[in-house]
Amino acid sequence: MVGVPLARRTKKRSRPTRIETVLEYAALGWPVVPGAFPLRQGPRACSCDRLGCPDPGAHPLSPAWHMQATTDAAQLTRWWQAEPEANVILPTGRVFDVFDVPLAAGLSALTRIDAAGAHPGPVAANGDRVLFYVATRGNPEDEDEWWSCHLDCDPATIDDTPGLRWHCRDSYVLAPPSAMPGGQAVSWLRPPDGRPLPDPLRILEWLAD
């Protein structure tokens, strides 16, 4: 009996392409929009046409991203076929919100959540930040408790948890496998697994502990 060649038996599963990952997000019901990407050569750090871009490779390509974000596979395929290096932007406040915390605090909270046997939901590493994906509260009536958090601001009502950003409506996050300026990629620490997203207040308790 002829055995299977070792090279064939040990071949690792190839990583999904960026467009395959985008379509996986769309299949989860997560709207996606293309983002700018960092440039490795030349005088500019970002693929956008803004001189001195303050956030290279970490923002949507279009100012109309609110309206453009979609789960339509055909449209997403066209976008990434036209710009295969485009980073992946996920709007928040629609299907999920995201808690964005410093790396050390995020890893510590994740360790404690795992030790308690709790479900942390999807968790991503983005450079020196950790992103916790939680169920969204959408557009609630209680504006004193839930707010629209832009990427460059911290919620003023959480003075006891410095560095915490709560991305909900009107905001977005850079998602795996997007590239960062230093060459590192955004990556999943806990990828989406189809389970319901966790209650944001429960995750907030772990982060604020």
Coordinates of C-alpha atoms in Angstrom, one line a residue:
M1 CA 0.0 0.0 0.0
V2 CA 1.5 3.3 -1.0
G3 CA 1.5 5.8 1.8
V4 CA 0.6 9.5 1.5
P5 CA 3.7 11.6 1.0
L6 CA 4.9 13.3 4.2
A7 CA 4.8 16.7 2.6
R8 CA 1.2 16.3 1.8
R9 CA 0.3 14.9 5.2
T10 CA 2.0 17.7 7.0
K11 CA 0.8 20.6 4.8
K12 CA -0.7 23.2 7.0
R13 CA -4.0 24.8 6.2
S14 CA -3.4 28.1 4.4
R15 CA -4.5 31.3 6.1
P16 CA -7.7 32.7 4.6
T17 CA -7.2 35.7 2.3
R18 CA -8.4 39.1 3.4
I19 CA -11.4 38.9 1.1
E20 CA -12.3 35.4 2.6
T21 CA -12.2 36.9 6.1
V22 CA -14.3 39.8 5.1
L23 CA -16.9 37.5 3.7
E24 CA -16.8 35.5 6.9
Y25 CA -17.6 38.6 8.9
A26 CA -20.5 39.4 6.5
A27 CA -21.8 35.8 7.0
L28 CA -22.0 36.6 10.8
G29 CA -24.1 39.6 10.0
W30 CA -21.3 42.1 10.7
P31 CA -21.3 45.0 8.2
V32 CA -17.9 45.7 6.7
V33 CA -16.3 48.7 4.9
P34 CA -12.8 49.0 3.4
G35 CA -10.2 50.9 5.2
A36 CA -7.0 52.7 4.3
F37 CA -3.8 50.7 4.7
P38 CA -0.2 51.6 5.8
L39 CA 2.4 52.2 3.1
R40 CA 5.8 50.6 3.6
Q41 CA 7.6 52.9 1.2
G42 CA 7.5 56.5 0.0
P43 CA 7.0 59.7 1.9
R44 CA 3.4 58.9 3.1
A45 CA 2.5 56.5 5.9
C46 CA -1.1 55.9 4.7
S47 CA -2.8 55.0 1.5
C48 CA -5.3 57.8 1.9
D49 CA -4.8 61.1 0.1
R50 CA -4.5 63.1 3.4
L51 CA -1.1 64.6 4.0
G52 CA 0.2 63.8 7.5
C53 CA -2.7 61.4 8.2
P54 CA -2.9 61.2 12.0
D55 CA -4.1 57.5 12.0
P56 CA -2.3 55.7 9.2
G57 CA -4.2 52.6 8.0
A58 CA -6.7 52.7 10.8
H59 CA -9.7 54.6 9.3
P60 CA -12.3 54.0 6.5
L61 CA -11.4 54.9 2.9
S62 CA -14.5 57.0 2.5
P63 CA -16.1 59.6 4.7
A64 CA -19.5 58.0 3.8
W65 CA -18.5 54.8 5.6
H66 CA -21.7 55.0 7.7
M67 CA -23.9 54.4 4.6
Q68 CA -21.5 52.2 2.7
A69 CA -20.9 49.5 5.4
T70 CA -22.6 46.3 4.2
T71 CA -22.9 42.5 4.5
D72 CA -23.6 42.2 0.7
A73 CA -21.0 39.6 -0.5
A74 CA -21.0 40.8 -4.1
Q75 CA -20.3 44.4 -3.1
L76 CA -17.6 43.4 -0.6
T77 CA -16.0 41.2 -3.2
R78 CA -15.9 44.1 -5.7
W79 CA -14.3 46.4 -3.1
W80 CA -11.5 44.0 -2.1
Q81 CA -10.9 42.8 -5.7
A82 CA -10.3 46.5 -6.6
E83 CA -8.2 47.1 -3.4
P84 CA -6.9 43.8 -2.1
E85 CA -4.7 45.4 0.5
A86 CA -7.5 47.5 2.0
N87 CA -7.8 47.1 5.8
V88 CA -11.0 45.8 7.4
I89 CA -13.2 48.3 9.2
L90 CA -16.2 47.1 11.3
P91 CA -18.7 49.7 12.4
T92 CA -19.8 49.5 16.0
G93 CA -23.2 50.1 17.5
R94 CA -25.0 47.9 15.0
V95 CA -24.4 44.3 15.8
F96 CA -21.8 44.8 18.6
D97 CA -20.0 47.4 20.7
V98 CA -16.3 47.1 21.5
F99 CA -14.4 47.8 24.7
D100 CA -11.0 49.1 23.7
V101 CA -8.4 48.8 26.6
P102 CA -4.6 49.0 27.1
L103 CA -2.8 45.8 26.4
A104 CA -1.8 44.9 29.9
A105 CA -5.3 45.6 31.3
G106 CA -6.9 43.6 28.5
L107 CA -4.7 40.5 28.9
S108 CA -5.2 40.6 32.6
A109 CA -9.0 40.7 32.3
L110 CA -9.0 38.0 29.7
T111 CA -6.9 35.7 32.0
R112 CA -9.4 36.2 34.8
I113 CA -12.4 35.7 32.6
D114 CA -10.9 32.4 31.3
A115 CA -10.0 31.3 34.9
A116 CA -13.6 31.9 36.0
G117 CA -14.9 29.8 33.1
A118 CA -16.8 32.8 31.7
H119 CA -17.3 33.6 28.0
P120 CA -15.3 36.7 27.0
G121 CA -16.7 36.8 23.4
P122 CA -14.5 37.7 20.5
V123 CA -11.3 39.4 21.6
A124 CA -8.7 41.0 19.3
A125 CA -5.2 42.4 19.8
N126 CA -4.5 45.7 18.0
G127 CA -1.0 46.7 18.8
D128 CA -0.9 48.0 22.4
R129 CA -4.7 47.7 22.7
V130 CA -7.1 44.8 23.3
L131 CA -10.6 44.9 21.9
F132 CA -13.5 43.0 23.5
Y133 CA -16.6 42.5 21.2
V134 CA -19.8 42.6 23.2
A135 CA -23.6 42.8 22.4
T136 CA -24.6 46.3 21.4
R137 CA -27.1 48.4 23.2
G138 CA -27.8 50.3 20.0
N139 CA -29.4 53.6 20.5
P140 CA -31.0 53.5 24.0
E141 CA -33.0 56.2 25.7
D142 CA -30.5 56.6 28.6
E143 CA -27.9 58.8 27.1
D144 CA -26.2 59.4 30.4
E145 CA -25.2 55.7 30.6
W146 CA -24.5 55.0 26.9
W147 CA -22.7 57.3 24.6
S148 CA -21.3 57.7 21.2
C149 CA -17.5 57.2 21.6
H150 CA -15.3 58.5 18.8
L151 CA -11.9 57.0 18.3
D152 CA -9.9 59.9 19.7
C153 CA -11.8 60.3 23.0
D154 CA -12.3 58.6 26.3
P155 CA -15.7 58.4 28.0
A156 CA -15.7 61.2 30.6
T157 CA -18.0 59.3 32.9
I158 CA -15.5 56.4 33.6
D159 CA -12.8 58.3 35.5
D160 CA -11.9 55.2 37.5
T161 CA -10.9 53.1 34.4
P162 CA -8.4 55.3 32.6
G163 CA -7.7 54.3 29.0
L164 CA -11.0 52.6 28.4
R165 CA -12.8 53.4 25.2
W166 CA -16.3 52.3 24.4
H167 CA -16.9 52.1 20.7
C168 CA -20.7 52.1 20.0
R169 CA -22.7 53.9 17.4
D170 CA -20.9 56.5 15.3
S171 CA -17.6 54.6 15.8
Y172 CA -15.7 51.7 14.3
V173 CA -12.8 49.4 14.9
L174 CA -9.9 48.0 12.8
A175 CA -10.5 44.2 12.5
P176 CA -8.2 41.2 11.8
P177 CA -6.3 40.7 9.6
S178 CA -5.7 44.4 9.0
A179 CA -2.1 45.6 8.9
M180 CA -0.7 48.2 11.2
P181 CA 2.1 50.7 10.3
G182 CA 4.8 48.7 12.1
G183 CA 4.1 45.6 10.0
Q184 CA 2.2 43.8 12.7
A185 CA -1.3 42.6 12.0
V186 CA -4.5 42.9 14.1
S187 CA -5.2 39.4 15.3
W188 CA -7.8 37.4 17.2
L189 CA -7.0 36.3 20.7
R190 CA -10.5 34.7 20.8
P191 CA -12.1 34.5 17.3
P192 CA -15.8 34.7 16.8
D193 CA -17.3 31.2 17.3
G194 CA -20.9 31.7 16.6
R195 CA -22.0 32.0 20.2
P196 CA -24.1 35.0 21.3
L197 CA -22.0 38.0 22.2
P198 CA -21.6 38.7 25.9
D199 CA -23.5 41.2 27.9
P200 CA -21.5 44.5 27.9
L201 CA -22.1 45.2 31.5
R202 CA -20.7 41.8 32.5
I203 CA -17.5 42.3 30.5
L204 CA -17.2 45.9 31.8
E205 CA -17.2 44.5 35.4
W206 CA -14.2 42.4 34.5
L207 CA -12.4 45.3 32.8
A208 CA -13.1 47.7 35.7
D209 CA -12.2 45.2 38.4

